[in-house]
């Protein structure tokens, strides 16, 4: 059974002090729902988290998402909420307001926006989690001020929010699949193709490839990095290949999109200079006439999706509630 | 010496019949200048071509471009011209109005927009030739009606106009270098890198690689295609590699940008089904969850750049002459 939403401790103002013109925001992850009530100035008046158990099936996930939104709607700080922002993973059709598909959440063509609007009584802005996070990083995070940027969370998979002229492009809900660019490693990918960036360079791939190479189980990419520090040549090779694969994908993105800045987020960004220095060097070595972008760590961490969802809700209010 | 502009035969109305609200347009190619006077309905009231001899140096090229614009300005059909559109190759800074660099034209940081405005007395919209052609194909050609498209001229080189939400993206004048995506062939490219699409799949590369492979000089990619028809296995191999390389570049673009349609133009598009059928098959074989775009030939041929330049001029008029 899906864990019922439970409100985490939050700094809750009394209802009569609830800020006017607030929005509510929810970021749906693979194992967690992150919610917030955000005031007109962009400050979170409250943040709430819930566990999510997608193994209970799509219906339970939808119930949990809607319950979380209703819970946020009734939060004392949200008394004057004007809209909700909802960021979800997988394929999203922002025109029809449907969550088309998510492998993790096991849902399939759910009219989630209409359901959310019905349950909350608010206009709901629906978007993709990676693109919501990219929106947050470009407006208020590590890509702030850039007209052209890539925001790339590297975790279990790899995706990108593509920022063009200061806007995150949606591409019919399909744009930004940087993890599925062929970087020449001929490694099979979960998508069915071979050579995809995320089959070599995602945090999950780094752990998996290390284990396959030397038969030793590891506790994620961080563990591989530890072993590299300790002088393990297999760890060193797997790490170097991940950096190389990622540099190839970024070089391609530079040729096509000319970002001024590339923001790397997700679990792998925690590697710090071990990631950023060789990645920048490799990328510089691949580019000729193209501009070398700055490569910087994400600034908003795992709150980016929720902050971006709040921005989407705010944009919806500014558009007078009309879905774009 | 640069060939002085000479007016080609054109259908010239008498001055008193000059359409109101026209624009003039000039597309600067490597060996030719293509000009037009276009009325408010988008119909060319006159078209003019001049030869260009870039080997005479950058100053002579600039002089020729300005002379051609002045010549168009004084064309009887342009008596009521409101703006000019100028499409140039290479790197273009559309914000500052400067032609930053072109290997073919040998120019380097020329304030071409200001010079053109001074000489013509008209507001001038400056843009990139490939993106101007892409604009024309998406508004009036083979990509008409598509929100997301790629327009890819394949000739001496390979580039792309990237259409997102119906607009051609500029990316600081740097976007769309599809020809310099690494497709894994390890072939040296003129840009200094290895593996670039255009080092394998451009019309020039097809001829060059055939000659290198079997020591026989050929008259361009069309000649290689002829030999393929005649059963020449070297021609077959070089052609197949070009198609494969192009399919890899397009697969990457599909992952990042999700175009609904890919328009192929330039000399190679003349190959027809010999190009389009295997290219579409190869691309379909590379994509998994991504949408397979339609791959279609360009509709506007070598007039696309000039038509697009006229559209840029028209957009400038509609913006009240303000450079965007």
mmCIF file with all atom_site columns, N, CA, C and O in Angstrom, chain A residues 150-194:
data_model
loop_
_atom_site.group_PDB
_atom_site.id
_atom_site.type_symbol
_atom_site.label_atom_id
_atom_site.label_alt_id
_atom_site.label_comp_id
_atom_site.label_asym_id
_atom_site.label_entity_id
_atom_site.label_seq_id
_atom_site.pdbx_PDB_ins_code
_atom_site.Cartn_x
_atom_site.Cartn_y
_atom_site.Cartn_z
_atom_site.occupancy
_atom_site.B_iso_or_equiv
_atom_site.pdbx_formal_charge
_atom_site.auth_seq_id
_atom_site.auth_comp_id
_atom_site.auth_asym_id
_atom_site.auth_atom_id
_atom_site.pdbx_PDB_model_num
ATOM 1   N N  . UNK A 1 150 ? 22.386 24.481 -20.558 1.00 0.00 ? 150 UNK A N  1
ATOM 2   C CA . UNK A 1 150 ? 21.914 23.113 -20.365 1.00 0.00 ? 150 UNK A CA 1
ATOM 3   C C  . UNK A 1 150 ? 21.928 22.862 -18.867 1.00 0.00 ? 150 UNK A C  1
ATOM 4   O O  . UNK A 1 150 ? 22.912 23.196 -18.201 1.00 0.00 ? 150 UNK A O  1
ATOM 5   N N  . UNK A 1 151 ? 20.877 22.246 -18.360 1.00 0.00 ? 151 UNK A N  1
ATOM 6   C CA . UNK A 1 151 ? 20.860 21.830 -16.962 1.00 0.00 ? 151 UNK A CA 1
ATOM 7   C C  . UNK A 1 151 ? 20.699 20.314 -16.969 1.00 0.00 ? 151 UNK A C  1
ATOM 8   O O  . UNK A 1 151 ? 19.692 19.800 -17.458 1.00 0.00 ? 151 UNK A O  1
ATOM 9   N N  . UNK A 1 152 ? 21.706 19.620 -16.473 1.00 0.00 ? 152 UNK A N  1
ATOM 10  C CA . UNK A 1 152 ? 21.827 18.178 -16.679 1.00 0.00 ? 152 UNK A CA 1
ATOM 11  C C  . UNK A 1 152 ? 21.903 17.428 -15.345 1.00 0.00 ? 152 UNK A C  1
ATOM 12  O O  . UNK A 1 152 ? 22.962 17.345 -14.733 1.00 0.00 ? 152 UNK A O  1
ATOM 13  N N  . UNK A 1 153 ? 20.794 16.893 -14.866 1.00 0.00 ? 153 UNK A N  1
ATOM 14  C CA . UNK A 1 153 ? 20.865 16.032 -13.676 1.00 0.00 ? 153 UNK A CA 1
ATOM 15  C C  . UNK A 1 153 ? 21.429 14.660 -14.060 1.00 0.00 ? 153 UNK A C  1
ATOM 16  O O  . UNK A 1 153 ? 20.944 14.034 -15.005 1.00 0.00 ? 153 UNK A O  1
ATOM 17  N N  . UNK A 1 154 ? 22.455 14.237 -13.357 1.00 0.00 ? 154 UNK A N  1
ATOM 18  C CA . UNK A 1 154 ? 23.057 12.933 -13.599 1.00 0.00 ? 154 UNK A CA 1
ATOM 19  C C  . UNK A 1 154 ? 22.844 12.078 -12.353 1.00 0.00 ? 154 UNK A C  1
ATOM 20  O O  . UNK A 1 154 ? 23.432 12.346 -11.300 1.00 0.00 ? 154 UNK A O  1
ATOM 21  N N  . UNK A 1 155 ? 21.965 11.101 -12.478 1.00 0.00 ? 155 UNK A N  1
ATOM 22  C CA . UNK A 1 155 ? 21.684 10.230 -11.335 1.00 0.00 ? 155 UNK A CA 1
ATOM 23  C C  . UNK A 1 155 ? 21.489 8.822  -11.848 1.00 0.00 ? 155 UNK A C  1
ATOM 24  O O  . UNK A 1 155 ? 22.375 8.278  -12.502 1.00 0.00 ? 155 UNK A O  1
ATOM 25  N N  . UNK A 1 156 ? 20.311 8.250  -11.607 1.00 0.00 ? 156 UNK A N  1
ATOM 26  C CA . UNK A 1 156 ? 20.003 6.933  -12.161 1.00 0.00 ? 156 UNK A CA 1
ATOM 27  C C  . UNK A 1 156 ? 20.047 6.992  -13.683 1.00 0.00 ? 156 UNK A C  1
ATOM 28  O O  . UNK A 1 156 ? 20.511 6.074  -14.342 1.00 0.00 ? 156 UNK A O  1
ATOM 29  N N  . UNK A 1 157 ? 19.559 8.088  -14.225 1.00 0.00 ? 157 UNK A N  1
ATOM 30  C CA . UNK A 1 157 ? 19.623 8.333  -15.659 1.00 0.00 ? 157 UNK A CA 1
ATOM 31  C C  . UNK A 1 157 ? 20.276 9.681  -15.903 1.00 0.00 ? 157 UNK A C  1
ATOM 32  O O  . UNK A 1 157 ? 20.823 10.300 -14.986 1.00 0.00 ? 157 UNK A O  1
ATOM 33  N N  . UNK A 1 158 ? 20.219 10.123 -17.152 1.00 0.00 ? 158 UNK A N  1
ATOM 34  C CA . UNK A 1 158 ? 20.750 11.437 -17.525 1.00 0.00 ? 158 UNK A CA 1
ATOM 35  C C  . UNK A 1 158 ? 19.729 12.089 -18.442 1.00 0.00 ? 158 UNK A C  1
ATOM 36  O O  . UNK A 1 158 ? 19.264 11.465 -19.401 1.00 0.00 ? 158 UNK A O  1
ATOM 37  N N  . UNK A 1 159 ? 19.374 13.328 -18.130 1.00 0.00 ? 159 UNK A N  1
ATOM 38  C CA . UNK A 1 159 ? 18.507 14.086 -19.020 1.00 0.00 ? 159 UNK A CA 1
ATOM 39  C C  . UNK A 1 159 ? 19.004 15.516 -19.018 1.00 0.00 ? 159 UNK A C  1
ATOM 40  O O  . UNK A 1 159 ? 19.957 15.841 -18.308 1.00 0.00 ? 159 UNK A O  1
ATOM 41  N N  . UNK A 1 160 ? 18.394 16.359 -19.809 1.00 0.00 ? 160 UNK A N  1
ATOM 42  C CA . UNK A 1 160 ? 18.809 17.751 -19.844 1.00 0.00 ? 160 UNK A CA 1
ATOM 43  C C  . UNK A 1 160 ? 17.604 18.652 -20.013 1.00 0.00 ? 160 UNK A C  1
ATOM 44  O O  . UNK A 1 160 ? 16.673 18.324 -20.741 1.00 0.00 ? 160 UNK A O  1
ATOM 45  N N  . UNK A 1 161 ? 17.631 19.768 -19.313 1.00 0.00 ? 161 UNK A N  1
ATOM 46  C CA . UNK A 1 161 ? 16.730 20.868 -19.643 1.00 0.00 ? 161 UNK A CA 1
ATOM 47  C C  . UNK A 1 161 ? 17.526 21.786 -20.559 1.00 0.00 ? 161 UNK A C  1
ATOM 48  O O  . UNK A 1 161 ? 18.639 22.194 -20.215 1.00 0.00 ? 161 UNK A O  1
ATOM 49  N N  . UNK A 1 162 ? 16.965 22.059 -21.733 1.00 0.00 ? 162 UNK A N  1
ATOM 50  C CA . UNK A 1 162 ? 17.634 22.900 -22.722 1.00 0.00 ? 162 UNK A CA 1
ATOM 51  C C  . UNK A 1 162 ? 17.049 24.298 -22.633 1.00 0.00 ? 162 UNK A C  1
ATOM 52  O O  . UNK A 1 162 ? 15.841 24.482 -22.798 1.00 0.00 ? 162 UNK A O  1
ATOM 53  N N  . UNK A 1 163 ? 17.906 25.255 -22.332 1.00 0.00 ? 163 UNK A N  1
ATOM 54  C CA . UNK A 1 163 ? 17.460 26.640 -22.204 1.00 0.00 ? 163 UNK A CA 1
ATOM 55  C C  . UNK A 1 163 ? 17.894 27.411 -23.452 1.00 0.00 ? 163 UNK A C  1
ATOM 56  O O  . UNK A 1 163 ? 19.079 27.435 -23.787 1.00 0.00 ? 163 UNK A O  1
ATOM 57  N N  . UNK A 1 164 ? 16.911 27.969 -24.147 1.00 0.00 ? 164 UNK A N  1
ATOM 58  C CA . UNK A 1 164 ? 17.157 28.762 -25.353 1.00 0.00 ? 164 UNK A CA 1
ATOM 59  C C  . UNK A 1 164 ? 16.524 30.130 -25.148 1.00 0.00 ? 164 UNK A C  1
ATOM 60  O O  . UNK A 1 164 ? 15.336 30.214 -24.832 1.00 0.00 ? 164 UNK A O  1
ATOM 61  N N  . UNK A 1 165 ? 17.305 31.169 -25.290 1.00 0.00 ? 165 UNK A N  1
ATOM 62  C CA . UNK A 1 165 ? 16.801 32.535 -25.079 1.00 0.00 ? 165 UNK A CA 1
ATOM 63  C C  . UNK A 1 165 ? 16.095 32.660 -23.730 1.00 0.00 ? 165 UNK A C  1
ATOM 64  O O  . UNK A 1 165 ? 15.050 33.308 -23.621 1.00 0.00 ? 165 UNK A O  1
ATOM 65  N N  . UNK A 1 166 ? 16.660 32.031 -22.715 1.00 0.00 ? 166 UNK A N  1
ATOM 66  C CA . UNK A 1 166 ? 16.136 32.149 -21.365 1.00 0.00 ? 166 UNK A CA 1
ATOM 67  C C  . UNK A 1 166 ? 14.926 31.287 -21.048 1.00 0.00 ? 166 UNK A C  1
ATOM 68  O O  . UNK A 1 166 ? 14.442 31.285 -19.911 1.00 0.00 ? 166 UNK A O  1
ATOM 69  N N  . UNK A 1 167 ? 14.427 30.535 -22.050 1.00 0.00 ? 167 UNK A N  1
ATOM 70  C CA . UNK A 1 167 ? 13.254 29.687 -21.843 1.00 0.00 ? 167 UNK A CA 1
ATOM 71  C C  . UNK A 1 167 ? 13.665 28.216 -21.933 1.00 0.00 ? 167 UNK A C  1
ATOM 72  O O  . UNK A 1 167 ? 14.480 27.851 -22.781 1.00 0.00 ? 167 UNK A O  1
ATOM 73  N N  . UNK A 1 168 ? 13.041 27.385 -21.106 1.00 0.00 ? 168 UNK A N  1
ATOM 74  C CA . UNK A 1 168 ? 13.270 25.944 -21.213 1.00 0.00 ? 168 UNK A CA 1
ATOM 75  C C  . UNK A 1 168 ? 12.409 25.413 -22.351 1.00 0.00 ? 168 UNK A C  1
ATOM 76  O O  . UNK A 1 168 ? 11.192 25.629 -22.355 1.00 0.00 ? 168 UNK A O  1
ATOM 77  N N  . UNK A 1 169 ? 13.027 24.741 -23.328 1.00 0.00 ? 169 UNK A N  1
ATOM 78  C CA . UNK A 1 169 ? 12.222 24.243 -24.441 1.00 0.00 ? 169 UNK A CA 1
ATOM 79  C C  . UNK A 1 169 ? 11.612 22.886 -24.085 1.00 0.00 ? 169 UNK A C  1
ATOM 80  O O  . UNK A 1 169 ? 12.194 22.094 -23.348 1.00 0.00 ? 169 UNK A O  1
ATOM 81  N N  . UNK A 1 170 ? 10.421 22.686 -24.605 1.00 0.00 ? 170 UNK A N  1
ATOM 82  C CA . UNK A 1 170 ? 9.645  21.505 -24.231 1.00 0.00 ? 170 UNK A CA 1
ATOM 83  C C  . UNK A 1 170 ? 9.687  20.429 -25.321 1.00 0.00 ? 170 UNK A C  1
ATOM 84  O O  . UNK A 1 170 ? 9.758  19.237 -25.023 1.00 0.00 ? 170 UNK A O  1
ATOM 85  N N  . UNK A 1 171 ? 9.644  20.863 -26.575 1.00 0.00 ? 171 UNK A N  1
ATOM 86  C CA . UNK A 1 171 ? 9.744  19.902 -27.680 1.00 0.00 ? 171 UNK A CA 1
ATOM 87  C C  . UNK A 1 171 ? 8.684  18.817 -27.625 1.00 0.00 ? 171 UNK A C  1
ATOM 88  O O  . UNK A 1 171 ? 8.999  17.636 -27.664 1.00 0.00 ? 171 UNK A O  1
ATOM 89  N N  . UNK A 1 172 ? 7.429  19.229 -27.525 1.00 0.00 ? 172 UNK A N  1
ATOM 90  C CA . UNK A 1 172 ? 6.302  18.274 -27.436 1.00 0.00 ? 172 UNK A CA 1
ATOM 91  C C  . UNK A 1 172 ? 6.482  17.311 -26.267 1.00 0.00 ? 172 UNK A C  1
ATOM 92  O O  . UNK A 1 172 ? 6.051  16.156 -26.339 1.00 0.00 ? 172 UNK A O  1
ATOM 93  N N  . UNK A 1 173 ? 7.177  17.762 -25.215 1.00 0.00 ? 173 UNK A N  1
ATOM 94  C CA . UNK A 1 173 ? 7.408  16.892 -24.057 1.00 0.00 ? 173 UNK A CA 1
ATOM 95  C C  . UNK A 1 173 ? 8.542  15.909 -24.274 1.00 0.00 ? 173 UNK A C  1
ATOM 96  O O  . UNK A 1 173 ? 8.820  15.074 -23.406 1.00 0.00 ? 173 UNK A O  1
ATOM 97  N N  . UNK A 1 174 ? 9.241  16.005 -25.405 1.00 0.00 ? 174 UNK A N  1
ATOM 98  C CA . UNK A 1 174 ? 10.215 14.973 -25.763 1.00 0.00 ? 174 UNK A CA 1
ATOM 99  C C  . UNK A 1 174 ? 11.653 15.480 -25.802 1.00 0.00 ? 174 UNK A C  1
ATOM 100 O O  . UNK A 1 174 ? 12.588 14.679 -25.962 1.00 0.00 ? 174 UNK A O  1
ATOM 101 N N  . UNK A 1 175 ? 11.864 16.778 -25.672 1.00 0.00 ? 175 UNK A N  1
ATOM 102 C CA . UNK A 1 175 ? 13.209 17.328 -25.867 1.00 0.00 ? 175 UNK A CA 1
ATOM 103 C C  . UNK A 1 175 ? 14.124 17.035 -24.672 1.00 0.00 ? 175 UNK A C  1
ATOM 104 O O  . UNK A 1 175 ? 13.659 16.773 -23.569 1.00 0.00 ? 175 UNK A O  1
ATOM 105 N N  . UNK A 1 176 ? 15.424 17.052 -24.930 1.00 0.00 ? 176 UNK A N  1
ATOM 106 C CA . UNK A 1 176 ? 16.402 17.029 -23.834 1.00 0.00 ? 176 UNK A CA 1
ATOM 107 C C  . UNK A 1 176 ? 16.910 15.662 -23.438 1.00 0.00 ? 176 UNK A C  1
ATOM 108 O O  . UNK A 1 176 ? 17.520 15.511 -22.377 1.00 0.00 ? 176 UNK A O  1
ATOM 109 N N  . UNK A 1 177 ? 16.728 14.651 -24.300 1.00 0.00 ? 177 UNK A N  1
ATOM 110 C CA . UNK A 1 177 ? 17.152 13.296 -23.915 1.00 0.00 ? 177 UNK A CA 1
ATOM 111 C C  . UNK A 1 177 ? 18.659 13.107 -24.159 1.00 0.00 ? 177 UNK A C  1
ATOM 112 O O  . UNK A 1 177 ? 19.089 12.232 -24.916 1.00 0.00 ? 177 UNK A O  1
ATOM 113 N N  . UNK A 1 178 ? 19.438 13.907 -23.448 1.00 0.00 ? 178 UNK A N  1
ATOM 114 C CA . UNK A 1 178 ? 20.899 13.863 -23.584 1.00 0.00 ? 178 UNK A CA 1
ATOM 115 C C  . UNK A 1 178 ? 21.454 12.490 -23.201 1.00 0.00 ? 178 UNK A C  1
ATOM 116 O O  . UNK A 1 178 ? 22.474 12.056 -23.733 1.00 0.00 ? 178 UNK A O  1
ATOM 117 N N  . UNK A 1 179 ? 20.759 11.811 -22.306 1.00 0.00 ? 179 UNK A N  1
ATOM 118 C CA . UNK A 1 179 ? 21.203 10.482 -21.880 1.00 0.00 ? 179 UNK A CA 1
ATOM 119 C C  . UNK A 1 179 ? 21.114 9.437  -22.977 1.00 0.00 ? 179 UNK A C  1
ATOM 120 O O  . UNK A 1 179 ? 21.719 8.364  -22.862 1.00 0.00 ? 179 UNK A O  1
ATOM 121 N N  . UNK A 1 180 ? 20.374 9.750  -24.037 1.00 0.00 ? 180 UNK A N  1
ATOM 122 C CA . UNK A 1 180 ? 20.202 8.776  -25.114 1.00 0.00 ? 180 UNK A CA 1
ATOM 123 C C  . UNK A 1 180 ? 20.871 9.212  -26.420 1.00 0.00 ? 180 UNK A C  1
ATOM 124 O O  . UNK A 1 180 ? 20.522 8.728  -27.497 1.00 0.00 ? 180 UNK A O  1
ATOM 125 N N  . UNK A 1 181 ? 21.834 10.124 -26.296 1.00 0.00 ? 181 UNK A N  1
ATOM 126 C CA . UNK A 1 181 ? 22.719 10.440 -27.417 1.00 0.00 ? 181 UNK A CA 1
ATOM 127 C C  . UNK A 1 181 ? 23.764 9.326  -27.482 1.00 0.00 ? 181 UNK A C  1
ATOM 128 O O  . UNK A 1 181 ? 24.306 8.901  -26.457 1.00 0.00 ? 181 UNK A O  1
ATOM 129 N N  . UNK A 1 182 ? 24.033 8.826  -28.688 1.00 0.00 ? 182 UNK A N  1
ATOM 130 C CA . UNK A 1 182 ? 25.029 7.766  -28.875 1.00 0.00 ? 182 UNK A CA 1
ATOM 131 C C  . UNK A 1 182 ? 26.432 8.361  -28.765 1.00 0.00 ? 182 UNK A C  1
ATOM 132 O O  . UNK A 1 182 ? 26.808 9.219  -29.557 1.00 0.00 ? 182 UNK A O  1
ATOM 133 N N  . UNK A 1 183 ? 27.187 7.922  -27.780 1.00 0.00 ? 183 UNK A N  1
ATOM 134 C CA . UNK A 1 183 ? 28.543 8.451  -27.597 1.00 0.00 ? 183 UNK A CA 1
ATOM 135 C C  . UNK A 1 183 ? 29.611 7.417  -27.947 1.00 0.00 ? 183 UNK A C  1
ATOM 136 O O  . UNK A 1 183 ? 30.781 7.568  -27.596 1.00 0.00 ? 183 UNK A O  1
ATOM 137 N N  . UNK A 1 184 ? 29.173 6.339  -28.623 1.00 0.00 ? 184 UNK A N  1
ATOM 138 C CA . UNK A 1 184 ? 30.154 5.458  -29.236 1.00 0.00 ? 184 UNK A CA 1
ATOM 139 C C  . UNK A 1 184 ? 30.696 4.340  -28.369 1.00 0.00 ? 184 UNK A C  1
ATOM 140 O O  . UNK A 1 184 ? 31.655 3.675  -28.767 1.00 0.00 ? 184 UNK A O  1
ATOM 141 N N  . UNK A 1 185 ? 30.103 4.099  -27.204 1.00 0.00 ? 185 UNK A N  1
ATOM 142 C CA . UNK A 1 185 ? 30.655 3.048  -26.341 1.00 0.00 ? 185 UNK A CA 1
ATOM 143 C C  . UNK A 1 185 ? 30.057 1.664  -26.593 1.00 0.00 ? 185 UNK A C  1
ATOM 144 O O  . UNK A 1 185 ? 30.462 0.699  -25.970 1.00 0.00 ? 185 UNK A O  1
ATOM 145 N N  . UNK A 1 186 ? 29.052 1.609  -27.431 1.00 0.00 ? 186 UNK A N  1
ATOM 146 C CA . UNK A 1 186 ? 28.429 0.344  -27.804 1.00 0.00 ? 186 UNK A CA 1
ATOM 147 C C  . UNK A 1 186 ? 27.864 -0.425 -26.605 1.00 0.00 ? 186 UNK A C  1
ATOM 148 O O  . UNK A 1 186 ? 27.705 -1.638 -26.643 1.00 0.00 ? 186 UNK A O  1
ATOM 149 N N  . UNK A 1 187 ? 27.591 0.293  -25.544 1.00 0.00 ? 187 UNK A N  1
ATOM 150 C CA . UNK A 1 187 ? 27.066 -0.328 -24.321 1.00 0.00 ? 187 UNK A CA 1
ATOM 151 C C  . UNK A 1 187 ? 25.542 -0.420 -24.452 1.00 0.00 ? 187 UNK A C  1
ATOM 152 O O  . UNK A 1 187 ? 24.906 0.551  -24.843 1.00 0.00 ? 187 UNK A O  1
ATOM 153 N N  . UNK A 1 188 ? 24.937 -1.567 -24.145 1.00 0.00 ? 188 UNK A N  1
ATOM 154 C CA . UNK A 1 188 ? 23.472 -1.620 -24.255 1.00 0.00 ? 188 UNK A CA 1
ATOM 155 C C  . UNK A 1 188 ? 22.795 -0.725 -23.210 1.00 0.00 ? 188 UNK A C  1
ATOM 156 O O  . UNK A 1 188 ? 23.267 -0.625 -22.078 1.00 0.00 ? 188 UNK A O  1
ATOM 157 N N  . UNK A 1 189 ? 21.715 -0.101 -23.638 1.00 0.00 ? 189 UNK A N  1
ATOM 158 C CA . UNK A 1 189 ? 20.978 0.816  -22.759 1.00 0.00 ? 189 UNK A CA 1
ATOM 159 C C  . UNK A 1 189 ? 19.595 0.241  -22.488 1.00 0.00 ? 189 UNK A C  1
ATOM 160 O O  . UNK A 1 189 ? 19.045 -0.481 -23.320 1.00 0.00 ? 189 UNK A O  1
ATOM 161 N N  . UNK A 1 190 ? 19.011 0.609  -21.363 1.00 0.00 ? 190 UNK A N  1
ATOM 162 C CA . UNK A 1 190 ? 17.665 0.154  -21.010 1.00 0.00 ? 190 UNK A CA 1
ATOM 163 C C  . UNK A 1 190 ? 16.634 0.548  -22.067 1.00 0.00 ? 190 UNK A C  1
ATOM 164 O O  . UNK A 1 190 ? 15.599 -0.106 -22.196 1.00 0.00 ? 190 UNK A O  1
ATOM 165 N N  . UNK A 1 191 ? 16.929 1.584  -22.853 1.00 0.00 ? 191 UNK A N  1
ATOM 166 C CA . UNK A 1 191 ? 15.955 2.049  -23.855 1.00 0.00 ? 191 UNK A CA 1
ATOM 167 C C  . UNK A 1 191 ? 15.888 1.112  -25.053 1.00 0.00 ? 191 UNK A C  1
ATOM 168 O O  . UNK A 1 191 ? 15.001 1.238  -25.889 1.00 0.00 ? 191 UNK A O  1
ATOM 169 N N  . UNK A 1 192 ? 16.859 0.201  -25.151 1.00 0.00 ? 192 UNK A N  1
ATOM 170 C CA . UNK A 1 192 ? 16.864 -0.723 -26.274 1.00 0.00 ? 192 UNK A CA 1
ATOM 171 C C  . UNK A 1 192 ? 17.944 -0.408 -27.298 1.00 0.00 ? 192 UNK A C  1
ATOM 172 O O  . UNK A 1 192 ? 18.249 -1.244 -28.151 1.00 0.00 ? 192 UNK A O  1
ATOM 173 N N  . UNK A 1 193 ? 18.508 0.781  -27.228 1.00 0.00 ? 193 UNK A N  1
ATOM 174 C CA . UNK A 1 193 ? 19.583 1.146  -28.163 1.00 0.00 ? 193 UNK A CA 1
ATOM 175 C C  . UNK A 1 193 ? 20.946 0.784  -27.553 1.00 0.00 ? 193 UNK A C  1
ATOM 176 O O  . UNK A 1 193 ? 21.023 0.225  -26.450 1.00 0.00 ? 193 UNK A O  1
ATOM 177 N N  . UNK A 1 194 ? 22.000 1.063  -28.282 1.00 0.00 ? 194 UNK A N  1
ATOM 178 C CA . UNK A 1 194 ? 23.356 0.858  -27.785 1.00 0.00 ? 194 UNK A CA 1
ATOM 179 C C  . UNK A 1 194 ? 24.104 2.186  -27.839 1.00 0.00 ? 194 UNK A C  1
ATOM 180 O O  . UNK A 1 194 ? 23.882 2.990  -28.726 1.00 0.00 ? 194 UNK A O  1
#
